[in-house]
PDB file of C-alpha atoms in Angstrom:
ATOM      1  CA  MET L 532      80.412 -18.768  77.187  1.00  0.00           C
ATOM      2  CA  SER L 533      80.932 -17.170  80.571  1.00  0.00           C
ATOM      3  CA  ALA L 534      78.907 -18.014  83.660  1.00  0.00           C
ATOM      4  CA  LEU L 535      77.480 -14.478  83.820  1.00  0.00           C
ATOM      5  CA  TRP L 536      76.325 -14.740  80.198  1.00  0.00           C
ATOM      6  CA  ASP L 537      74.704 -18.108  81.034  1.00  0.00           C
ATOM      7  CA  GLU L 538      72.883 -16.694  84.048  1.00  0.00           C
ATOM      8  CA  ASP L 539      71.716 -13.528  82.283  1.00  0.00           C
ATOM      9  CA  GLY L 540      70.596 -15.577  79.289  1.00  0.00           C
ATOM     10  CA  ARG L 541      68.585 -17.869  81.533  1.00  0.00           C
ATOM     11  CA  VAL L 542      66.997 -14.908  83.324  1.00  0.00           C
ATOM     12  CA  ALA L 543      66.174 -13.174  80.023  1.00  0.00           C
ATOM     13  CA  TRP L 544      64.690 -16.393  78.625  1.00  0.00           C
ATOM     14  CA  GLU L 545      62.561 -16.978  81.749  1.00  0.00           C
ATOM     15  CA  LEU L 546      61.347 -13.373  81.950  1.00  0.00           C
ATOM     16  CA  HIS L 547      60.380 -13.347  78.274  1.00  0.00           C
ATOM     17  CA  ALA L 548      58.559 -16.666  78.725  1.00  0.00           C
ATOM     18  CA  SER L 549      56.687 -15.002  81.626  1.00  0.00           C
ATOM     19  CA  GLY L 550      55.469 -12.210  79.369  1.00  0.00           C
ATOM     20  CA  TRP L 551      58.012  -9.443  79.929  1.00  0.00           C
ATOM     21  CA  ASP L 552      58.913  -7.402  76.855  1.00  0.00           C
ATOM     22  CA  TRP L 553      62.514  -6.917  75.734  1.00  0.00           C
ATOM     23  CA  GLU L 554      62.655  -3.327  76.967  1.00  0.00           C
ATOM     24  CA  GLN L 555      61.683  -4.422  80.494  1.00  0.00           C
ATOM     25  CA  ILE L 556      64.161  -7.292  80.410  1.00  0.00           C
ATOM     26  CA  GLY L 557      66.936  -4.991  79.218  1.00  0.00           C
ATOM     27  CA  ARG L 558      66.251  -2.610  82.095  1.00  0.00           C
ATOM     28  CA  GLU L 559      66.217  -5.489  84.582  1.00  0.00           C
ATOM     29  CA  LEU L 560      69.557  -6.805  83.304  1.00  0.00           C
ATOM     30  CA  ALA L 561      71.027  -3.313  82.774  1.00  0.00           C
ATOM     31  CA  CYS L 562      71.728  -3.900  79.090  1.00  0.00           C
ATOM     32  CA  PRO L 563      70.256  -2.861  75.743  1.00  0.00           C
ATOM     33  CA  GLU L 564      67.160  -4.822  74.777  1.00  0.00           C
ATOM     34  CA  HIS L 565      68.849  -6.349  71.699  1.00  0.00           C
ATOM     35  CA  ILE L 566      71.539  -7.824  73.976  1.00  0.00           C
ATOM     36  CA  ALA L 567      68.867  -9.267  76.291  1.00  0.00           C
ATOM     37  CA  ARG L 568      67.166 -10.818  73.252  1.00  0.00           C
ATOM     38  CA  GLU L 569      70.450 -12.285  71.968  1.00  0.00           C
ATOM     39  CA  MET L 570      71.295 -13.772  75.372  1.00  0.00           C
ATOM     40  CA  SER L 571      67.815 -15.287  75.588  1.00  0.00           C
ATOM     41  CA  GLU L 572      68.047 -16.755  72.084  1.00  0.00           C
ATOM     42  CA  ARG L 573      71.451 -18.219  72.853  1.00  0.00           C
ATOM     43  CA  HIS L 574      70.122 -19.772  76.064  1.00  0.00           C
ATOM     44  CA  GLY L 575      67.143 -21.198  74.162  1.00  0.00           C
ATOM     45  CA  ALA L 576      69.487 -22.739  71.590  1.00  0.00           C
ATOM     46  CA  VAL L 577      71.551 -24.335  74.362  1.00  0.00           C
ATOM     47  CA  LEU L 578      68.376 -25.772  75.916  1.00  0.00           C
ATOM     48  CA  ALA L 579      67.232 -27.157  72.565  1.00  0.00           C
ATOM     49  CA  GLU L 580      70.628 -28.746  71.960  1.00  0.00           C
ATOM     50  CA  GLN L 581      70.652 -30.305  75.432  1.00  0.00           C
ATOM     51  CA  ALA L 582      67.134 -31.647  74.933  1.00  0.00           C
ATOM     52  CA  GLN L 583      68.140 -33.172  71.600  1.00  0.00           C
ATOM     53  CA  GLN L 584      71.144 -34.886  73.191  1.00  0.00           C
ATOM     54  CA  ASP L 585      69.237 -36.047  76.280  1.00  0.00           C
ATOM     55  CA  HIS L 586      66.256 -37.513  74.431  1.00  0.00           C
ATOM     56  CA  PRO L 587      67.046 -40.149  71.826  1.00  0.00           C
ATOM     57  CA  THR L 588      64.731 -40.471  68.849  1.00  0.00           C
ATOM     58  CA  LEU L 589      62.034 -43.116  68.970  1.00  0.00           C
ATOM     59  CA  PHE L 590      62.878 -44.476  65.558  1.00  0.00           C
ATOM     60  CA  ASP L 591      66.226 -44.555  63.844  1.00  0.00           C
ATOM     61  CA  LEU L 592      65.328 -43.895  60.227  1.00  0.00           C
ATOM     62  CA  PRO L 593      67.939 -44.401  57.509  1.00  0.00           C
TER      63      PRO L 593
END
C-alpha cells in the first residue's frame, strides 16, 4: 500500500467518522465516492488488525 493511499484512507475514515457523506469525501479527495469508501474501509481494517496485534486477549481459551 502506498503512502498516499494510506493518507487518503486515513482522511476518508476520519471525515466519515465526523459525519461527512461519501460524496463530500470524494469531492474533498478528488476521487469517486466508491474509491473514498474503499480507502476508508481499508484503513479501518488496518486499524482493526493493529489493535488486535497490540492488545493481547485477557484469556487464552483452548
